Coordinates of C-alpha atoms and ligand atoms in Angstrom, one line a residue:
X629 CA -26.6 -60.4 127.8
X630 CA -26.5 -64.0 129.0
X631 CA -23.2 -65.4 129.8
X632 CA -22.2 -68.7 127.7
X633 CA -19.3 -70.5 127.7
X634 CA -16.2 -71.2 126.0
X635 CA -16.9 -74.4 124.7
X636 CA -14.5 -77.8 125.4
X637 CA -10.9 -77.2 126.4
X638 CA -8.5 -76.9 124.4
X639 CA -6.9 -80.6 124.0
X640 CA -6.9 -81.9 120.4
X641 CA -8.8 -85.4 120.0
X642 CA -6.0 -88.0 119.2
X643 CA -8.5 -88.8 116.5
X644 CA -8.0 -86.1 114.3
X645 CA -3.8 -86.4 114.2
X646 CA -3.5 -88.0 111.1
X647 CA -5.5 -84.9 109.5
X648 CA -2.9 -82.5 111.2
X649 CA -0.9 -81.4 107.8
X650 CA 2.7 -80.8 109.0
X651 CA 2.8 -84.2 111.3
X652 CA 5.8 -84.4 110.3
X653 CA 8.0 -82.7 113.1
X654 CA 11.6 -82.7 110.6
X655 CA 12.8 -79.3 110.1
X656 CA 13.0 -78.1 106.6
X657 CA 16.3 -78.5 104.7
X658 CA 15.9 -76.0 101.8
X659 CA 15.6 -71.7 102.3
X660 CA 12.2 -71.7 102.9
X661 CA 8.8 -73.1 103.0
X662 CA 5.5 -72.6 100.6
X663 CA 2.4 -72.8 102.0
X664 CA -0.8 -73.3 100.6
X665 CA -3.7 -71.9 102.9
X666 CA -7.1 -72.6 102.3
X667 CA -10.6 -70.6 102.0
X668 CA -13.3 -71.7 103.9
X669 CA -17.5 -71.9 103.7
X670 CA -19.6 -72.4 105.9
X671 CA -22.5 -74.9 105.4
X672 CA -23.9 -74.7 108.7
X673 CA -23.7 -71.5 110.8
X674 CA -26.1 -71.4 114.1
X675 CA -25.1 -68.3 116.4
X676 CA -26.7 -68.6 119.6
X677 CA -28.2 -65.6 121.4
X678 CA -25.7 -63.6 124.4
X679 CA -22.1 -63.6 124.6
X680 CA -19.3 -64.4 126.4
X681 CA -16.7 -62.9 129.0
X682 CA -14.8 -61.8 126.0
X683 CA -17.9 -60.5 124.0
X684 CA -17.8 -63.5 122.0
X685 CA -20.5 -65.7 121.1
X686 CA -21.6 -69.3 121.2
X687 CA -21.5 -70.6 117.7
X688 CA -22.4 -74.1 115.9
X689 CA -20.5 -74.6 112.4
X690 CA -19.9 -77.1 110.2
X691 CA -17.2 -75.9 107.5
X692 CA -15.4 -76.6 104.6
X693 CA -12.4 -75.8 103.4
X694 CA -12.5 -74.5 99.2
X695 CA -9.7 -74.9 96.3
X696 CA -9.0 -71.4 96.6
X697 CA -6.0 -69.9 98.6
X698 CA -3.1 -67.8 99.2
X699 CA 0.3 -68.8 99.5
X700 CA 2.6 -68.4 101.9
X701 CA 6.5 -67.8 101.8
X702 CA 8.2 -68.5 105.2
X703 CA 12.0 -68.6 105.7
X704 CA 14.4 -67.4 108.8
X705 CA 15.3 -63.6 109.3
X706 CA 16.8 -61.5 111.8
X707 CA 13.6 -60.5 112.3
X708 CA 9.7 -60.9 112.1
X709 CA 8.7 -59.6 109.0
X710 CA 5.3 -59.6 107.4
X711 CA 4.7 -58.5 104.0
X712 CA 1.3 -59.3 101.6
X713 CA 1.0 -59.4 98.0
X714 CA -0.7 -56.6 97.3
X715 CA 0.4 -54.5 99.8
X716 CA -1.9 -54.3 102.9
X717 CA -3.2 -51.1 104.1
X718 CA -2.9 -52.0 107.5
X719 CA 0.5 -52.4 109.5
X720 CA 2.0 -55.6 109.8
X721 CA 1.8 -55.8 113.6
X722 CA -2.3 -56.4 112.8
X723 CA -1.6 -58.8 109.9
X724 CA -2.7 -62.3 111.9
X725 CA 0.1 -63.9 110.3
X726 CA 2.3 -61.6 112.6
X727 CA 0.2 -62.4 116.1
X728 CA 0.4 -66.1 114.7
X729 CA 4.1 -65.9 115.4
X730 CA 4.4 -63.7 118.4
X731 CA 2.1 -66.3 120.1
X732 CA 3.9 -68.8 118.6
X733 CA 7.2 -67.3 120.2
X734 CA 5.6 -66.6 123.6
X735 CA 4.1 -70.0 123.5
X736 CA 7.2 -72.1 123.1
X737 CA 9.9 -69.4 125.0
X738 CA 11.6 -68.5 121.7
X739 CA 12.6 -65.6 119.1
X740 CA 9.8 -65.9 116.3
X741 CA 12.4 -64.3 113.6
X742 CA 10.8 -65.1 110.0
X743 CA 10.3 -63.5 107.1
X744 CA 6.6 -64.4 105.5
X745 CA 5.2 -62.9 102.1
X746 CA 1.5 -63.6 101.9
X747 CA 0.0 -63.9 98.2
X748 CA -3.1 -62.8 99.0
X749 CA -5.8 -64.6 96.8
X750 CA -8.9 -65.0 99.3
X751 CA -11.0 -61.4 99.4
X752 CA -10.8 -59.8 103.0
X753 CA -14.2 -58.7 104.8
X754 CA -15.8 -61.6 102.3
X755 CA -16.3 -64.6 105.2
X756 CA -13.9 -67.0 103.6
X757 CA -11.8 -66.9 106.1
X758 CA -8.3 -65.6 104.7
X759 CA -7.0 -64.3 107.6
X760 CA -7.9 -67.1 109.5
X761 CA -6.0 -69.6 107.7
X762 CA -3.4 -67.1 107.3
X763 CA -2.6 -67.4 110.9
X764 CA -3.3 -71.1 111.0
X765 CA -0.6 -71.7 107.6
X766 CA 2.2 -69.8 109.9
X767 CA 1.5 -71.7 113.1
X768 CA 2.0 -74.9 111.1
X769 CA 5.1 -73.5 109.3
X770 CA 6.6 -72.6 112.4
X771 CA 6.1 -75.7 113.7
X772 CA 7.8 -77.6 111.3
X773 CA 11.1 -74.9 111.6
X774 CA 11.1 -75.5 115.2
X775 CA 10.3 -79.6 115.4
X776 CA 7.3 -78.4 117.6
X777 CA 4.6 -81.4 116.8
X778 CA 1.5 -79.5 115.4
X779 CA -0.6 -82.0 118.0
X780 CA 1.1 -80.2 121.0
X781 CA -1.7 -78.5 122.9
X782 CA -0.3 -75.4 123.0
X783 CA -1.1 -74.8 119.1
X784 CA -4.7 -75.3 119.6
X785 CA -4.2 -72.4 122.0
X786 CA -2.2 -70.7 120.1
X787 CA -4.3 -70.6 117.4
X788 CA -7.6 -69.8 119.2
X789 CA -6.3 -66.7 120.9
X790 CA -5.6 -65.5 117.3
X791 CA -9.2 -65.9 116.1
X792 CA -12.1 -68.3 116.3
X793 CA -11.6 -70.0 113.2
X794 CA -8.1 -70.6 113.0
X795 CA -8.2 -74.1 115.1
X796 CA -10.4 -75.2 112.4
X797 CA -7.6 -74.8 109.4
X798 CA -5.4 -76.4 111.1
X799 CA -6.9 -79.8 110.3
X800 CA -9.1 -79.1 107.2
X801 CA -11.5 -81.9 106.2
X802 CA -15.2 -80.4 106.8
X803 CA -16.0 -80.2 110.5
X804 CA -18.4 -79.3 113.0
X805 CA -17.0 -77.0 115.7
X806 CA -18.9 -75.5 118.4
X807 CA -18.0 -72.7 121.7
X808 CA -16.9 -69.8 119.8
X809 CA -16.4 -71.9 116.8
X810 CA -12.7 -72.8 118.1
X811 CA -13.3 -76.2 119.3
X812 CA -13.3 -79.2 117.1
X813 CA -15.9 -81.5 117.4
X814 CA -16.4 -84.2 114.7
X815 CA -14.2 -84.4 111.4
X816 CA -16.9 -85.4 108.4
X817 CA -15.8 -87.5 105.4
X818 CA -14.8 -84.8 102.4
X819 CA -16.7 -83.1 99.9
X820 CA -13.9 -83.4 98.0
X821 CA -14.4 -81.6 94.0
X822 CA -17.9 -80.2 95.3
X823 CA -18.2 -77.7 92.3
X824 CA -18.9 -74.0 94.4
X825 CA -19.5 -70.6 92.6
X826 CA -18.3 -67.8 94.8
X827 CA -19.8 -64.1 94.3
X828 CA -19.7 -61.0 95.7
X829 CA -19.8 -57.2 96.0
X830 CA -16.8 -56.0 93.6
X831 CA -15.8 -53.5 96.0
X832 CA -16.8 -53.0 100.1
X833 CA -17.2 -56.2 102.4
X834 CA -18.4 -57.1 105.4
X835 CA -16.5 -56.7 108.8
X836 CA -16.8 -60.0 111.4
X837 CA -17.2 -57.7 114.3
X838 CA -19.6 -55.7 112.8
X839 CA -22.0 -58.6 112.0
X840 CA -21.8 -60.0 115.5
X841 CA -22.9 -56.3 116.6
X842 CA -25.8 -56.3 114.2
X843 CA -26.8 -60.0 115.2
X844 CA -27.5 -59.1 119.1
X845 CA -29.5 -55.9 117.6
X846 CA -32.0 -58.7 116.4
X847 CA -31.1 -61.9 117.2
X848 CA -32.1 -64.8 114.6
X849 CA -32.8 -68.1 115.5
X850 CA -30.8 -70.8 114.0
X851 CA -32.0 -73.7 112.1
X852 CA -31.8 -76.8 113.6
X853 CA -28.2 -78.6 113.6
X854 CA -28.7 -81.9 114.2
X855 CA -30.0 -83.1 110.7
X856 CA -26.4 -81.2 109.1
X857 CA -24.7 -83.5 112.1
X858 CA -26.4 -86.8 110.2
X859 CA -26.2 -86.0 106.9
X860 CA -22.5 -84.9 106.9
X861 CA -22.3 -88.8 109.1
X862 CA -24.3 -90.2 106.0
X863 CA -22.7 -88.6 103.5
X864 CA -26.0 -88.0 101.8
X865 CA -25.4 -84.9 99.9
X866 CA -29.0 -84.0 98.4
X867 CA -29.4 -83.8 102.7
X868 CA -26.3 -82.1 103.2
X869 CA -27.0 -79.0 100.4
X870 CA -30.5 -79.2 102.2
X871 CA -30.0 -78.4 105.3
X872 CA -27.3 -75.5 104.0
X873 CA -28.1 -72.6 106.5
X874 CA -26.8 -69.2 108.0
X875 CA -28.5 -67.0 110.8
X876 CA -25.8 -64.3 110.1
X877 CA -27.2 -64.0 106.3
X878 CA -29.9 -61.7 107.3
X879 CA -27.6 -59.4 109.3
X880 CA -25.2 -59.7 106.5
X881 CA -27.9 -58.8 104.0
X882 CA -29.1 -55.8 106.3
X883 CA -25.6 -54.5 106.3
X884 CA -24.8 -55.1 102.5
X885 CA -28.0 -55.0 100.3
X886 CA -26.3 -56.1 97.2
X887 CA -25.4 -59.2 99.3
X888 CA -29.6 -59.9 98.9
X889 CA -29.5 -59.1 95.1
X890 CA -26.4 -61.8 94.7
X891 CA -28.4 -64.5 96.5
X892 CA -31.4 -63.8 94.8
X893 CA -29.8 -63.9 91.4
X894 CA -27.7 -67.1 92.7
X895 CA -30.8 -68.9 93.4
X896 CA -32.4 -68.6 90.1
X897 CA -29.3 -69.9 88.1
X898 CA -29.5 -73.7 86.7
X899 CA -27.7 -76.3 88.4
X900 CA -27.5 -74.8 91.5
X901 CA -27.8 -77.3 94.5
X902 CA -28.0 -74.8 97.5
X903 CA -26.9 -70.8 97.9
X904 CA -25.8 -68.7 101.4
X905 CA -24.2 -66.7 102.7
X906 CA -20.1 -67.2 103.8
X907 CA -19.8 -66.5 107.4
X908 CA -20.5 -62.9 107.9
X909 CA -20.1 -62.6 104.2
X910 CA -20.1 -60.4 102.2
X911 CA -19.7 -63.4 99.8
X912 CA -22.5 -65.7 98.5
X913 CA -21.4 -69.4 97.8
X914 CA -23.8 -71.1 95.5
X915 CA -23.1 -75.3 95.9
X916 CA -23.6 -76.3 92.2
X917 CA -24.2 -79.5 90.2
X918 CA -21.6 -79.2 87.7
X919 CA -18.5 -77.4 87.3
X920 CA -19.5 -76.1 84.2
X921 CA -22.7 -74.6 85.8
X922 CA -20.6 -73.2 88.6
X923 CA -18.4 -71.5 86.1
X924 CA -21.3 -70.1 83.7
X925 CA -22.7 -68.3 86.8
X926 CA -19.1 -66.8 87.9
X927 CA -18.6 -65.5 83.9
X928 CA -22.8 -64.1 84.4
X929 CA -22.1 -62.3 87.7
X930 CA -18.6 -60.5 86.5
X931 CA -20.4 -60.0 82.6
X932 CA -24.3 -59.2 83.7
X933 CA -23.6 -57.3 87.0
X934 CA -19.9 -56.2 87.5
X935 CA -19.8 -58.3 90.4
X936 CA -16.5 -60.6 92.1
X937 CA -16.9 -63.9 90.8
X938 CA -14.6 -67.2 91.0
X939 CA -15.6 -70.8 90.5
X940 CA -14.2 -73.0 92.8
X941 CA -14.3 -77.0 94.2
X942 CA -14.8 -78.3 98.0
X943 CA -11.5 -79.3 99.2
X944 CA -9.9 -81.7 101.8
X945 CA -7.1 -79.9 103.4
X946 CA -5.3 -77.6 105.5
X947 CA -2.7 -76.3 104.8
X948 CA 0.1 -77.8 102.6
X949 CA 3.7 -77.5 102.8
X950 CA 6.3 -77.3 100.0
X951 CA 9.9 -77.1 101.0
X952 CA 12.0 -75.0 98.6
Ligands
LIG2138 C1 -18.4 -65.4 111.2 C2 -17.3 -66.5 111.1 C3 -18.0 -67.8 110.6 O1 -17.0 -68.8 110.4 O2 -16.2 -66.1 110.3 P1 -16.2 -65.1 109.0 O3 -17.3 -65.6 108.1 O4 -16.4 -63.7 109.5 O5 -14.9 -65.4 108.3 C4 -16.6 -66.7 112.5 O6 -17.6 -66.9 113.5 C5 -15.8 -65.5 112.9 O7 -14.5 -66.0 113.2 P2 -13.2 -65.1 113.2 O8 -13.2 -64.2 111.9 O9 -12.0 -65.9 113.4 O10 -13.5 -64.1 114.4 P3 -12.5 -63.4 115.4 O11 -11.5 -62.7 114.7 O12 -12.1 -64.4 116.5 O13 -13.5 -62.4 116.1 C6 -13.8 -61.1 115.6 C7 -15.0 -60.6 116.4 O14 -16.2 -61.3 116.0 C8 -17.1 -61.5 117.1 N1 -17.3 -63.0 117.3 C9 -16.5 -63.9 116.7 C10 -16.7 -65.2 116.8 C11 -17.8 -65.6 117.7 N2 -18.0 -66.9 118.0 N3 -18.5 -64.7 118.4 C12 -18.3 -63.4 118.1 O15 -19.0 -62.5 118.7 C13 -16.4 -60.9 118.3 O16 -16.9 -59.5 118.4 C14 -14.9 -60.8 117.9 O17 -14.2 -59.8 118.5
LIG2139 N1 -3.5 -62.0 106.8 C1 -4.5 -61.2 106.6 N2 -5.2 -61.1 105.5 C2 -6.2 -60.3 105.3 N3 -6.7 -59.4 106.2 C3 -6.1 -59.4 107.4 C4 -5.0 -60.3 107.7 N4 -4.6 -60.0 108.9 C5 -5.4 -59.1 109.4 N5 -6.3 -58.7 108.5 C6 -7.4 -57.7 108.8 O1 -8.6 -58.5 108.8 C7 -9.7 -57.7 108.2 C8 -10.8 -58.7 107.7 O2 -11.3 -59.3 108.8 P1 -12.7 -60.1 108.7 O3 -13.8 -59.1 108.5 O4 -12.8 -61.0 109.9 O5 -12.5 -60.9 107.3 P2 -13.1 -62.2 106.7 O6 -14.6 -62.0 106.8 O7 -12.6 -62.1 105.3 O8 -12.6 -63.4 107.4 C9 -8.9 -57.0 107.1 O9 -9.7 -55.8 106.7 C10 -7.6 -56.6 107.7 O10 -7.7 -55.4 108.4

């Protein structure tokens, strides 16, 4: 294996603050926070051949972050507590929610006691991220319980040693990122009501690590990224939707055959602007013209084939805070 790096270090561009979407520092007044945690897509995804000291790998991405999400309920305890909506079959010392905090605490020298109900909404083992922002929802909560200001450099930390793309939901306008995917490199005008149909196996999924283990079996080459990087400058989207592109579809396909049949099927439907796979998948994003043509294929893939469908729009944000 070749050794790569870890990308840039970890201080936030001054740039990007006004993104950052609990800026304000205040602590909350009411019993506890609701917060709204984006999916993700990815329109680019280039992983490069070998791997890192930690067995990661050196990835280009340029995502986007979808209308789709689950909530999050944060108020003070006597204790860390992490429940999900339904009820996880995992313990909650695995949940990234929970790490989010205990970093949190160890970060800033101080007892992470919360109590955080996660409405799950995002699939898990589908590439859209929902653990991700999960982690990157509670890291912004906290901060705004604590006065900690969300530009503090310790967060980007905190939120890389959690997972590789939890730095990126913690601005949320599309955005190319690069090292392992953890380190922000250029924020991109939104996409903002981008009509997306999301499909996908009804039951099974694809698992990150497993993906990345296939990939270095037989590597793929990725496409090139610089015409993404000028089109996402431009704002040309007929360029944009062109240059969509995944080098971990084809592991993802190997893994998860139906994943093929989806994109297959997602290709032929009308209206349809550009079709991949999310992340590691296993779901299939299709980028569509209209939001009536993105919903028509999400009522045809639950009616025709059984599979997980939801129509859905490009969104610009993070995650959102509601005091109640
Ligand atoms: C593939 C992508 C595309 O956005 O996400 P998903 O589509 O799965 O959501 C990401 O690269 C996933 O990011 P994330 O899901 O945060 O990964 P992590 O939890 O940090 O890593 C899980 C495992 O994936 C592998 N991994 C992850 C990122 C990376 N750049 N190289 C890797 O090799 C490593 O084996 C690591 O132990
Ligand atoms: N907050 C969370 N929400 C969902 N799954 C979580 C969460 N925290 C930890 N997990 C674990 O993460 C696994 C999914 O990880 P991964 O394959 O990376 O998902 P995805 O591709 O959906 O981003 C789940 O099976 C579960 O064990």
């Amino acid at each position: 294996m070749t050794a790569v790096g870890r990308g840039s270090s970890s201080a936030p561009n001054p740039a990007f603050d006004p993104y950052r979407a609990a800026a304000q520092p205040a602590a909350p007044q009411g019993n506890f926070m609701l917060i709204t945690a984006p999916a993700k897509i990815n329109l680019y995804l280039g992983v490069h051949e070998g791997t890192d000291d930690g067995g990661y790998h050196r990835v280009d991405t340029v995502m986007t972050t979808l209308d789709i999400s689950d909530t999050i309920a944060i108020a003070p305890s006597d204790r860390l507590m992490v429940k999900t909506v339904p009820e996880a079959d995992f313990p909650q010392e695995s949940n990234t929610a929970y790490k989010a905090a205990v970093a949190m605490g160890e970060a800033f020298g101080r007892e992470p006691n919360f109590a955080i109900l996660i409405d799950k909404h995002i699939p898990v083992r589908a590439g859209l991220g929902g653990p991700s922002t999960d982690a990157a929802a509670t890291i912004m909560g906290i901060c705004r319980y604590w006065g900690v200001d969300p530009r503090d450099e310790r967060i980007d930390a905190v939120a890389r040693s959690i997972g590789a793309d939890v730095p990126f939901f913690l601005y949320g306008p599309p955005a190319h990122l690069d090292g392992r995917g953890d380190s922000m490199r250029e924020l991109f005008r939104p996409l903002t009501g981008t009509p997306v149909a999301l499909v996908k196996p009804m039951t099974g999924g694809v698992s990150t690590v497993e993906a990345y283990r296939r990939f270095d079996e037989s590597p793929i080459k990725a496409q090139p990224l610089e015409p993404m990087l000028e089109a996402m400058r431009s704002h040309d989207e007929q360029v944009i939707f062109d240059c969509v592109s995944n080098n971990l579809a084809p592991v993802a396909r190997a893994l998860c055959p139906e994943i093929g049949e989806i994109v297959d099927w997602m290709r032929e439907q009308p209206d349809v602007r550009a079709v991949d796979v999310c992340g590691s998948g296993a779901t299939v994003f299709a980028v569509c013209a209209t939001q009536m043509a993105a919903d028509k294929i999400g009522i045809a893939a639950m009616k025709e084939h059984g599979w997980w469908a939801q129509a859905a729009r490009m969104e610009k944000s993070g995650p959102i805070i509601a005091v109640g």
